[in-house]
Coordinates of C-alpha atoms and ligand atoms in Angstrom, one line a residue:
M27 CA 83.9 125.1 100.1
N28 CA 81.0 123.9 102.1
R29 CA 82.2 120.4 103.0
T30 CA 81.6 118.7 106.3
V31 CA 84.9 117.7 107.9
L32 CA 85.2 115.7 111.1
I33 CA 88.6 116.0 112.9
T34 CA 89.5 113.9 115.8
G35 CA 91.8 115.2 118.6
S36 CA 91.1 118.7 117.3
T37 CA 91.3 120.8 120.5
R38 CA 95.0 121.6 120.4
G39 CA 98.2 121.2 118.4
I40 CA 97.9 120.0 114.8
G41 CA 94.2 119.1 115.2
V42 CA 93.0 122.6 116.2
E43 CA 95.1 124.3 113.6
T44 CA 93.6 121.9 111.0
A45 CA 90.1 122.8 112.1
A46 CA 91.0 126.5 111.7
E47 CA 92.3 126.0 108.2
F48 CA 89.1 124.2 107.1
L49 CA 86.9 126.8 108.7
K50 CA 88.8 129.7 107.1
K51 CA 88.0 128.1 103.7
G52 CA 84.3 128.0 104.5
D53 CA 83.8 124.3 105.4
Q54 CA 81.8 123.0 108.3
V55 CA 83.9 121.4 111.0
V56 CA 83.3 118.9 113.7
I57 CA 85.7 118.9 116.7
F58 CA 86.1 116.1 119.1
S59 CA 88.5 115.3 122.1
R60 CA 88.2 113.7 125.5
E61 CA 88.2 116.7 127.8
K62 CA 85.0 118.9 127.9
Q63 CA 87.1 121.9 128.9
H64 CA 89.5 121.4 126.0
V65 CA 86.5 121.2 123.6
E66 CA 85.0 124.4 125.1
E67 CA 88.3 126.3 124.9
A68 CA 89.0 125.2 121.3
R69 CA 85.4 126.0 120.3
E70 CA 85.9 129.7 121.6
R71 CA 89.1 130.0 119.7
L72 CA 87.7 128.5 116.5
L73 CA 84.7 130.8 116.4
A74 CA 87.2 133.5 115.2
F75 CA 87.5 131.5 111.9
G76 CA 84.0 130.6 111.0
K77 CA 80.3 131.0 111.8
K78 CA 78.8 129.4 114.9
E79 CA 76.6 127.2 112.6
A80 CA 79.6 125.8 110.9
L81 CA 81.1 124.4 114.0
L82 CA 79.9 121.3 115.9
S83 CA 81.8 120.3 119.0
Q84 CA 81.6 117.3 121.3
A85 CA 83.6 115.7 124.0
G86 CA 84.4 112.0 123.5
D87 CA 87.1 109.4 123.4
V88 CA 88.2 107.7 120.1
R89 CA 88.8 104.5 122.0
K90 CA 85.1 104.2 123.0
R91 CA 82.8 102.8 120.2
K92 CA 79.7 104.5 121.8
D93 CA 81.4 107.9 121.8
V94 CA 82.4 107.3 118.1
E95 CA 78.9 106.4 117.1
R96 CA 77.4 109.4 119.0
I97 CA 79.6 112.1 117.4
I98 CA 79.0 110.5 113.9
R99 CA 75.2 110.5 114.6
K100 CA 75.3 114.1 115.8
S101 CA 77.4 115.2 112.7
M102 CA 75.0 113.5 110.3
K103 CA 71.9 115.0 112.1
R104 CA 73.5 118.5 111.9
F105 CA 75.0 118.5 108.5
G106 CA 73.5 115.5 106.7
R107 CA 76.9 114.2 105.4
I108 CA 80.6 113.7 106.2
D109 CA 82.8 114.6 103.3
V110 CA 86.2 114.4 105.0
L111 CA 87.5 112.5 107.9
I112 CA 90.8 113.4 109.6
N113 CA 91.9 110.8 112.1
N114 CA 94.3 112.9 114.1
A115 CA 93.8 112.1 117.8
G116 CA 97.0 110.7 119.2
V117 CA 99.2 110.2 122.2
G118 CA 102.9 109.4 122.6
F119 CA 105.3 107.7 125.0
Y120 CA 109.1 108.0 124.9
G121 CA 111.1 105.4 126.9
P122 CA 112.7 101.9 126.7
V123 CA 110.5 99.0 125.9
E124 CA 111.0 97.6 129.4
E125 CA 109.5 100.7 130.9
T126 CA 106.5 100.5 128.5
T127 CA 103.9 99.1 130.8
E128 CA 101.1 97.1 129.4
E129 CA 98.7 100.0 130.4
K130 CA 100.9 102.5 128.3
W131 CA 101.0 100.1 125.4
D132 CA 97.3 99.7 125.4
H133 CA 96.7 103.4 125.7
I134 CA 98.9 104.3 122.7
I135 CA 97.7 101.4 120.4
D136 CA 94.0 101.9 121.4
T137 CA 94.1 105.7 120.8
N138 CA 96.3 105.9 117.7
L139 CA 95.3 102.7 116.0
K140 CA 92.0 101.3 117.3
G141 CA 90.6 104.8 117.5
T142 CA 91.4 105.3 113.8
F143 CA 89.8 101.9 113.0
L144 CA 86.6 102.7 114.9
F145 CA 86.0 105.9 112.9
L146 CA 86.9 104.3 109.5
R147 CA 84.5 101.4 110.3
Q148 CA 81.6 103.8 110.9
I149 CA 82.3 106.5 108.3
I150 CA 83.3 104.4 105.3
P151 CA 79.7 103.0 104.8
I152 CA 78.4 106.7 105.0
M153 CA 80.9 107.8 102.3
K154 CA 79.9 104.8 100.2
R155 CA 76.3 105.9 100.3
Q156 CA 77.2 109.5 99.6
G157 CA 79.3 108.2 96.6
K158 CA 82.4 110.1 97.7
G159 CA 84.6 111.0 100.6
I160 CA 88.2 111.8 101.7
I161 CA 90.0 110.2 104.6
V162 CA 93.3 111.5 106.0
N163 CA 95.0 109.4 108.7
I164 CA 97.7 111.1 110.6
S165 CA 100.7 108.7 111.0
S166 CA 104.2 110.0 111.6
G167 CA 107.7 109.8 110.1
L168 CA 107.9 107.1 112.9
G169 CA 105.3 105.2 111.0
V170 CA 107.8 104.2 108.3
E171 CA 111.1 104.4 110.2
G172 CA 111.6 103.0 113.8
M173 CA 113.3 105.1 116.4
G174 CA 114.6 103.9 119.8
N175 CA 112.5 104.6 122.8
F176 CA 109.4 105.1 120.6
S177 CA 108.5 101.5 120.2
A178 CA 104.8 101.5 121.1
Y179 CA 104.2 104.9 119.3
S180 CA 106.1 103.7 116.2
A181 CA 104.2 100.4 116.2
S182 CA 100.9 102.3 116.3
K183 CA 101.9 104.6 113.5
F184 CA 103.2 101.7 111.3
G185 CA 99.7 100.3 112.0
V186 CA 98.1 103.5 110.7
V187 CA 100.1 103.2 107.5
G188 CA 99.2 99.6 107.1
L189 CA 95.5 100.4 107.6
T190 CA 95.7 103.2 105.1
R191 CA 97.3 101.1 102.4
A192 CA 95.0 98.1 102.9
L193 CA 91.9 100.3 102.7
A194 CA 93.2 102.1 99.6
D195 CA 93.2 98.7 98.0
E196 CA 89.9 97.7 99.4
L197 CA 88.2 100.9 98.3
S198 CA 89.9 101.1 94.9
D199 CA 86.5 100.5 93.1
S200 CA 85.0 103.3 95.0
T201 CA 85.4 107.1 94.8
I202 CA 86.6 107.3 98.4
R203 CA 90.2 108.4 98.7
I204 CA 92.4 107.6 101.7
Y205 CA 95.8 109.0 102.6
A206 CA 98.3 109.0 105.4
V207 CA 100.1 112.2 106.4
L208 CA 103.5 111.6 108.0
P209 CA 104.9 114.6 109.9
G210 CA 108.3 115.0 111.4
A211 CA 108.7 116.4 114.9
V212 CA 106.1 119.2 115.5
D213 CA 106.0 121.8 118.3
T214 CA 103.0 120.5 120.3
T215 CA 102.1 119.2 123.7
L216 CA 102.5 115.6 122.6
L217 CA 106.2 116.0 121.9
A218 CA 106.9 118.3 124.9
D219 CA 105.2 115.9 127.3
S220 CA 106.9 112.9 125.9
G221 CA 110.3 113.9 127.4
F222 CA 112.0 113.7 124.0
Q223 CA 114.4 116.7 123.7
M224 CA 114.9 118.5 120.5
D225 CA 116.2 121.9 119.4
P226 CA 113.0 124.0 119.2
S227 CA 114.3 125.6 115.9
D228 CA 114.2 122.1 114.3
L229 CA 110.5 121.6 115.1
L230 CA 107.7 122.1 112.5
R231 CA 104.9 124.5 113.3
P232 CA 101.5 122.9 113.8
E233 CA 99.9 125.5 111.5
Y234 CA 102.3 124.4 108.7
V235 CA 101.4 120.7 109.2
A236 CA 97.7 121.8 109.1
R237 CA 98.0 123.4 105.7
K238 CA 99.5 120.2 104.4
I239 CA 96.6 118.1 105.8
F240 CA 94.3 120.6 104.2
E241 CA 96.1 120.1 100.9
A242 CA 95.9 116.3 101.2
A243 CA 92.1 116.6 101.8
Q244 CA 91.7 118.2 98.3
G245 CA 92.0 114.7 97.2
R246 CA 94.3 115.2 94.2
R247 CA 96.8 112.5 95.0
R248 CA 96.4 108.8 94.2
S249 CA 94.5 106.9 97.0
G250 CA 96.9 105.2 99.4
S251 CA 99.6 107.9 99.1
L252 CA 101.8 108.5 102.1
I253 CA 102.5 112.2 102.4
T254 CA 105.6 113.1 104.3
V255 CA 105.9 116.5 106.0
Y256 CA 109.5 116.8 107.1
S257 CA 110.3 120.4 106.3
Ligands
NAP323 N1 103.8 116.4 117.6 C1 104.6 115.7 116.9 O1 105.8 115.7 116.8 C2 103.9 114.7 115.9 C3 104.6 114.2 114.8 C4 104.1 113.3 113.9 C5 102.8 112.9 114.1 N2 102.0 113.5 115.1 C6 100.7 113.1 115.2 O2 99.8 114.1 115.0 C7 98.6 113.9 115.7 C8 98.3 115.2 116.6 O3 99.3 115.3 117.6 P1 99.7 116.7 118.3 O4 101.1 116.6 118.3 O5 99.0 117.8 117.7 O6 99.2 116.3 119.7 P2 98.6 117.2 120.9 O7 98.9 118.6 120.9 O8 98.9 116.4 122.2 O9 96.9 117.0 120.6 C9 96.3 115.8 120.7 C10 94.8 115.9 120.6 O10 94.2 114.6 120.6 C11 93.2 114.7 121.7 N3 93.1 113.3 122.2 C12 94.1 112.6 122.9 N4 93.6 111.3 123.2 C13 92.4 111.3 122.7 C14 91.2 110.3 122.7 N5 91.5 109.1 123.3 N6 90.1 110.6 122.2 C15 89.9 111.8 121.6 N7 90.8 112.7 121.5 C16 92.0 112.5 122.1 C17 93.7 115.7 122.6 O11 92.7 116.3 123.4 P3 92.2 115.7 124.9 O12 93.4 115.7 125.7 O13 91.1 116.6 125.3 O14 91.6 114.3 124.6 C18 94.3 116.8 121.7 O15 93.2 117.6 121.2 C19 98.8 112.7 116.6 O16 98.2 111.6 115.9 C20 100.3 112.5 116.5 O17 100.7 111.2 116.8 C21 102.5 114.4 116.0

Protein backbone atom coordinates (compact mmCIF):
# COMPACT_ATOMS: atom_id res chain seq x y z
CA MET A 1 0.00 0.00 0.00
CA ASN A 2 3.10 2.11 0.36
CA ARG A 3 1.93 4.38 3.16
CA THR A 4 4.14 5.58 6.01
CA VAL A 5 2.74 4.47 9.35
CA LEU A 6 4.14 5.65 12.69
CA ILE A 7 3.15 3.42 15.62
CA THR A 8 4.05 4.32 19.19
CA GLY A 9 4.63 1.59 21.78
CA SER A 10 5.29 -0.85 18.97
CA THR A 11 7.81 -3.27 20.47
CA ARG A 12 5.41 -5.80 22.02
CA GLY A 13 1.73 -6.61 22.49
CA ILE A 14 -0.83 -4.84 20.31
CA GLY A 15 1.73 -2.37 18.91
CA VAL A 16 4.21 -4.89 17.48
CA GLU A 17 1.37 -6.97 15.98
CA THR A 18 -0.02 -3.82 14.36
CA ALA A 19 3.41 -3.05 12.92
CA ALA A 20 3.55 -6.59 11.46
CA GLU A 21 0.09 -6.16 9.93
CA PHE A 22 1.05 -2.95 8.08
CA LEU A 23 4.40 -4.37 6.92
CA LYS A 24 2.67 -7.47 5.52
CA LYS A 25 0.46 -5.18 3.44
CA GLY A 26 3.50 -3.38 1.96
CA ASP A 27 3.47 -0.20 4.07
CA GLN A 28 6.49 1.52 5.58
CA VAL A 29 6.49 1.40 9.36
CA VAL A 30 8.17 3.45 12.09
CA ILE A 31 8.44 1.74 15.49
CA PHE A 32 9.14 3.56 18.72
CA SER A 33 9.33 2.66 22.43
CA ARG A 34 11.42 3.56 25.50
CA GLU A 35 13.82 0.63 25.76
CA LYS A 36 16.56 0.32 23.15
CA GLN A 37 16.71 -3.45 23.63
CA HIS A 38 12.95 -3.79 23.08
CA VAL A 39 13.29 -1.74 19.89
CA GLU A 40 16.13 -3.94 18.62
CA GLU A 41 14.30 -7.19 19.42
CA ALA A 42 11.09 -5.95 17.77
CA ARG A 43 13.05 -4.83 14.71
CA GLU A 44 14.58 -8.31 14.32
CA ARG A 45 11.14 -9.89 14.60
CA LEU A 46 9.48 -7.46 12.20
CA LEU A 47 12.07 -7.94 9.46
CA ALA A 48 10.28 -11.24 8.72
CA PHE A 49 7.31 -9.21 7.44
CA GLY A 50 8.87 -6.48 5.36
CA LYS A 51 12.02 -5.17 3.73
CA LYS A 52 14.75 -3.53 5.81
CA GLU A 53 14.16 -0.22 3.98
CA ALA A 54 10.48 -0.28 4.98
CA LEU A 55 11.24 -0.29 8.71
CA LEU A 56 12.54 2.63 10.77
CA SER A 57 13.13 2.07 14.48
CA GLN A 58 14.09 4.42 17.27
CA ALA A 59 14.07 4.35 21.07
CA GLY A 60 12.26 7.22 22.76
CA ASP A 61 9.63 8.20 25.27
CA VAL A 62 6.20 9.53 24.26
CA ARG A 63 6.23 11.72 27.38
CA LYS A 64 9.28 13.67 26.17
CA ARG A 65 8.66 16.38 23.59
CA LYS A 66 12.24 16.21 22.28
CA ASP A 67 12.00 12.43 21.70
CA VAL A 68 8.69 12.94 19.89
CA GLU A 69 10.16 15.68 17.69
CA ARG A 70 13.23 13.53 16.93
CA ILE A 71 11.30 10.47 15.70
CA ILE A 72 9.00 12.62 13.58
CA ARG A 73 11.99 14.42 12.06
CA LYS A 74 13.69 11.08 11.31
CA SER A 75 10.51 9.65 9.79
CA MET A 76 10.07 12.68 7.52
CA LYS A 77 13.74 12.56 6.49
CA ARG A 78 13.53 8.85 5.62
CA PHE A 79 10.05 8.62 4.06
CA GLY A 80 9.06 12.24 3.33
CA ARG A 81 5.54 11.85 4.76
CA ILE A 82 3.48 10.36 7.57
CA ASP A 83 0.19 8.97 6.29
CA VAL A 84 -0.98 7.13 9.39
CA LEU A 85 -0.33 7.76 13.08
CA ILE A 86 -1.24 5.07 15.62
CA ASN A 87 -1.05 6.40 19.18
CA ASN A 88 -0.72 3.08 20.96
CA ALA A 89 1.93 3.41 23.73
CA GLY A 90 0.29 2.83 27.06
CA VAL A 91 0.79 1.76 30.66
CA GLY A 92 -1.68 0.55 33.27
CA PHE A 93 -2.18 0.31 37.01
CA TYR A 94 -4.69 -1.77 38.92
CA GLY A 95 -5.40 -0.81 42.53
CA PRO A 96 -7.60 1.37 44.72
CA VAL A 97 -7.38 5.14 44.37
CA GLU A 98 -5.73 5.53 47.81
CA GLU A 99 -2.86 3.34 46.57
CA THR A 100 -2.50 5.36 43.38
CA THR A 101 0.50 7.51 44.24
CA GLU A 102 0.94 10.86 42.57
CA GLU A 103 3.91 9.31 40.72
CA LYS A 104 1.76 6.46 39.34
CA TRP A 105 -1.00 8.90 38.36
CA ASP A 106 1.48 11.11 36.49
CA HIS A 107 3.10 8.12 34.78
CA ILE A 108 -0.24 6.87 33.46
CA ILE A 109 -1.69 10.24 32.45
CA ASP A 110 1.60 11.43 30.93
CA THR A 111 2.07 8.26 28.87
CA ASN A 112 -1.48 7.51 27.78
CA LEU A 113 -2.85 11.03 27.39
CA LYS A 114 -0.05 13.59 27.18
CA GLY A 115 2.02 11.28 24.92
CA THR A 116 -0.94 11.07 22.54
CA PHE A 117 -1.32 14.85 22.59
CA LEU A 118 2.40 15.44 21.91
CA PHE A 119 2.29 13.30 18.75
CA LEU A 120 -0.98 14.83 17.56
CA ARG A 121 0.33 18.35 18.04
CA GLN A 122 3.37 17.65 15.85
CA ILE A 123 1.81 15.42 13.19
CA ILE A 124 -1.47 17.21 12.46
CA PRO A 125 0.33 20.17 10.80
CA ILE A 126 2.28 17.66 8.64
CA MET A 127 -0.95 15.91 7.62
CA LYS A 128 -2.55 19.29 6.86
CA ARG A 129 0.34 20.12 4.53
CA GLN A 130 0.09 16.68 2.89
CA GLY A 131 -3.65 17.25 2.40
CA LYS A 132 -4.54 13.96 4.11
CA GLY A 133 -3.84 11.64 6.99
CA ILE A 134 -5.37 9.07 9.29
CA ILE A 135 -4.99 8.97 13.05
CA VAL A 136 -5.94 6.03 15.27
CA ASN A 137 -5.79 6.59 19.01
CA ILE A 138 -5.84 3.46 21.15
CA SER A 139 -8.21 4.00 24.05
CA SER A 140 -9.94 1.10 25.83
CA GLY A 141 -13.35 -0.19 26.83
CA LEU A 142 -12.39 1.55 30.08
CA GLY A 143 -12.38 4.81 28.10
CA VAL A 144 -16.17 4.86 28.03
CA GLU A 145 -17.04 2.74 31.08
CA GLY A 146 -15.39 3.16 34.48
CA MET A 147 -14.23 0.08 36.39
CA GLY A 148 -13.17 -0.07 40.03
CA ASN A 149 -9.41 -0.12 40.71
CA PHE A 150 -8.59 1.28 37.29
CA SER A 151 -9.24 4.95 38.12
CA ALA A 152 -6.05 6.51 36.70
CA TYR A 153 -6.05 4.24 33.65
CA SER A 154 -9.73 4.81 33.00
CA ALA A 155 -9.34 8.60 33.40
CA SER A 156 -6.48 8.58 30.87
CA LYS A 157 -8.50 6.54 28.36
CA PHE A 158 -11.64 8.70 28.77
CA GLY A 159 -9.23 11.56 28.02
CA VAL A 160 -8.10 9.86 24.80
CA VAL A 161 -11.75 9.54 23.72
CA GLY A 162 -12.36 13.23 24.51
CA LEU A 163 -9.26 14.26 22.57
CA THR A 164 -10.38 12.16 19.58
CA ARG A 165 -13.89 13.61 19.53
CA ALA A 166 -12.69 17.21 19.96
CA LEU A 167 -10.15 16.85 17.14
CA ALA A 168 -12.66 15.17 14.82
CA ASP A 169 -14.73 18.34 15.19
CA GLU A 170 -11.70 20.65 14.89
CA LEU A 171 -10.52 18.84 11.73
CA SER A 172 -13.96 18.46 10.16
CA ASP A 173 -13.08 20.86 7.32
CA SER A 174 -9.91 18.90 6.50
CA THR A 175 -9.37 15.49 4.93
CA ILE A 176 -7.69 14.16 8.08
CA ARG A 177 -9.68 11.42 9.79
CA ILE A 178 -9.28 10.51 13.43
CA TYR A 179 -10.62 7.49 15.31
CA ALA A 180 -10.38 5.86 18.71
CA VAL A 181 -10.13 2.08 18.97
CA LEU A 182 -11.48 0.68 22.25
CA PRO A 183 -10.35 -2.90 22.90
CA GLY A 184 -11.62 -5.10 25.72
CA ALA A 185 -9.06 -7.10 27.74
CA VAL A 186 -6.14 -8.30 25.60
CA ASP A 187 -3.52 -10.96 26.35
CA THR A 188 -0.44 -8.71 26.73
CA THR A 189 2.21 -7.72 29.29
CA LEU A 190 0.22 -4.62 30.24
CA LEU A 191 -2.66 -6.68 31.57
CA ALA A 192 -0.49 -9.46 33.06
CA ASP A 193 1.68 -6.93 34.93
CA SER A 194 -1.30 -4.96 36.25
CA GLY A 195 -2.23 -7.76 38.66
CA PHE A 196 -5.78 -7.93 37.31
CA GLN A 197 -6.88 -11.58 37.11
CA MET A 198 -8.97 -12.87 34.22
CA ASP A 199 -9.71 -16.24 32.67
CA PRO A 200 -7.10 -16.41 29.84
CA SER A 201 -9.71 -17.86 27.50
CA ASP A 202 -11.71 -14.60 27.80
CA LEU A 203 -8.82 -12.45 26.58
CA LEU A 204 -8.55 -11.08 23.04
CA ARG A 205 -5.43 -11.92 21.05
CA PRO A 206 -3.21 -8.92 20.21
CA GLU A 207 -3.01 -10.07 16.54
CA TYR A 208 -6.81 -9.83 16.32
CA VAL A 209 -6.87 -6.30 17.78
CA ALA A 210 -4.05 -5.38 15.36
CA ARG A 211 -6.22 -6.42 12.39
CA LYS A 212 -9.04 -4.19 13.70
CA ILE A 213 -6.60 -1.27 14.02
CA PHE A 214 -5.42 -1.90 10.46
CA GLU A 215 -9.05 -1.87 9.28
CA ALA A 216 -9.70 1.42 11.12
CA ALA A 217 -6.66 2.92 9.39
CA GLN A 218 -8.29 2.34 5.99
CA GLY A 219 -10.26 5.48 6.87
CA ARG A 220 -13.68 4.26 5.73
CA ARG A 221 -15.56 5.31 8.86
CA ARG A 222 -16.79 8.74 9.80
CA SER A 223 -14.10 10.78 11.55
CA GLY A 224 -14.54 10.72 15.33
CA SER A 225 -15.87 7.13 15.36
CA LEU A 226 -15.23 5.09 18.49
CA ILE A 227 -14.47 1.55 17.34
CA THR A 228 -15.03 -1.07 20.02
CA VAL A 229 -13.20 -4.42 19.82
CA TYR A 230 -14.82 -6.57 22.46
CA SER A 231 -14.95 -9.97 20.74
N1 LIG B 1 -3.89 -5.18 27.12
C1 LIG B 1 -5.15 -4.78 27.28
O1 LIG B 1 -5.98 -5.44 27.91
C2 LIG B 1 -5.59 -3.47 26.64
C3 LIG B 1 -6.98 -3.23 26.56
C4 LIG B 1 -7.42 -2.04 26.00
C5 LIG B 1 -6.50 -1.11 25.54
N2 LIG B 1 -5.17 -1.38 25.63
C6 LIG B 1 -4.25 -0.35 25.16
O2 LIG B 1 -3.51 -0.84 24.07
C7 LIG B 1 -2.24 -0.17 24.01
C8 LIG B 1 -1.12 -1.21 23.92
O3 LIG B 1 -1.15 -1.97 25.11
P1 LIG B 1 -0.56 -3.45 25.24
O4 LIG B 1 -1.54 -4.19 26.05
O5 LIG B 1 -0.12 -3.96 23.92
O6 LIG B 1 0.69 -3.13 26.20
P2 LIG B 1 2.18 -3.74 26.29
O7 LIG B 1 2.22 -5.12 25.76
O8 LIG B 1 2.62 -3.49 27.68
O9 LIG B 1 2.99 -2.79 25.27
C9 LIG B 1 3.13 -1.43 25.54
C10 LIG B 1 4.11 -0.83 24.56
O10 LIG B 1 4.25 0.58 24.85
C11 LIG B 1 5.64 0.90 25.04
N3 LIG B 1 5.69 2.04 25.97
C12 LIG B 1 5.27 2.10 27.26
N4 LIG B 1 5.51 3.32 27.77
C13 LIG B 1 6.06 4.07 26.78
C14 LIG B 1 6.53 5.40 26.68
N5 LIG B 1 6.47 6.25 27.72
N6 LIG B 1 7.06 5.82 25.51
C15 LIG B 1 7.14 4.99 24.43
N7 LIG B 1 6.70 3.72 24.46
C16 LIG B 1 6.18 3.26 25.63
C17 LIG B 1 6.27 -0.41 25.52
O11 LIG B 1 7.66 -0.52 25.24
P3 LIG B 1 8.81 -0.01 26.26
O12 LIG B 1 8.61 -0.75 27.54
O13 LIG B 1 10.12 -0.34 25.56
O14 LIG B 1 8.62 1.46 26.37
C18 LIG B 1 5.51 -1.41 24.65
O15 LIG B 1 6.07 -1.47 23.34
C19 LIG B 1 -2.17 0.70 25.27
O16 LIG B 1 -2.53 2.02 24.95
C20 LIG B 1 -3.21 0.08 26.17
O17 LIG B 1 -3.72 0.99 27.11
C21 LIG B 1 -4.70 -2.54 26.16
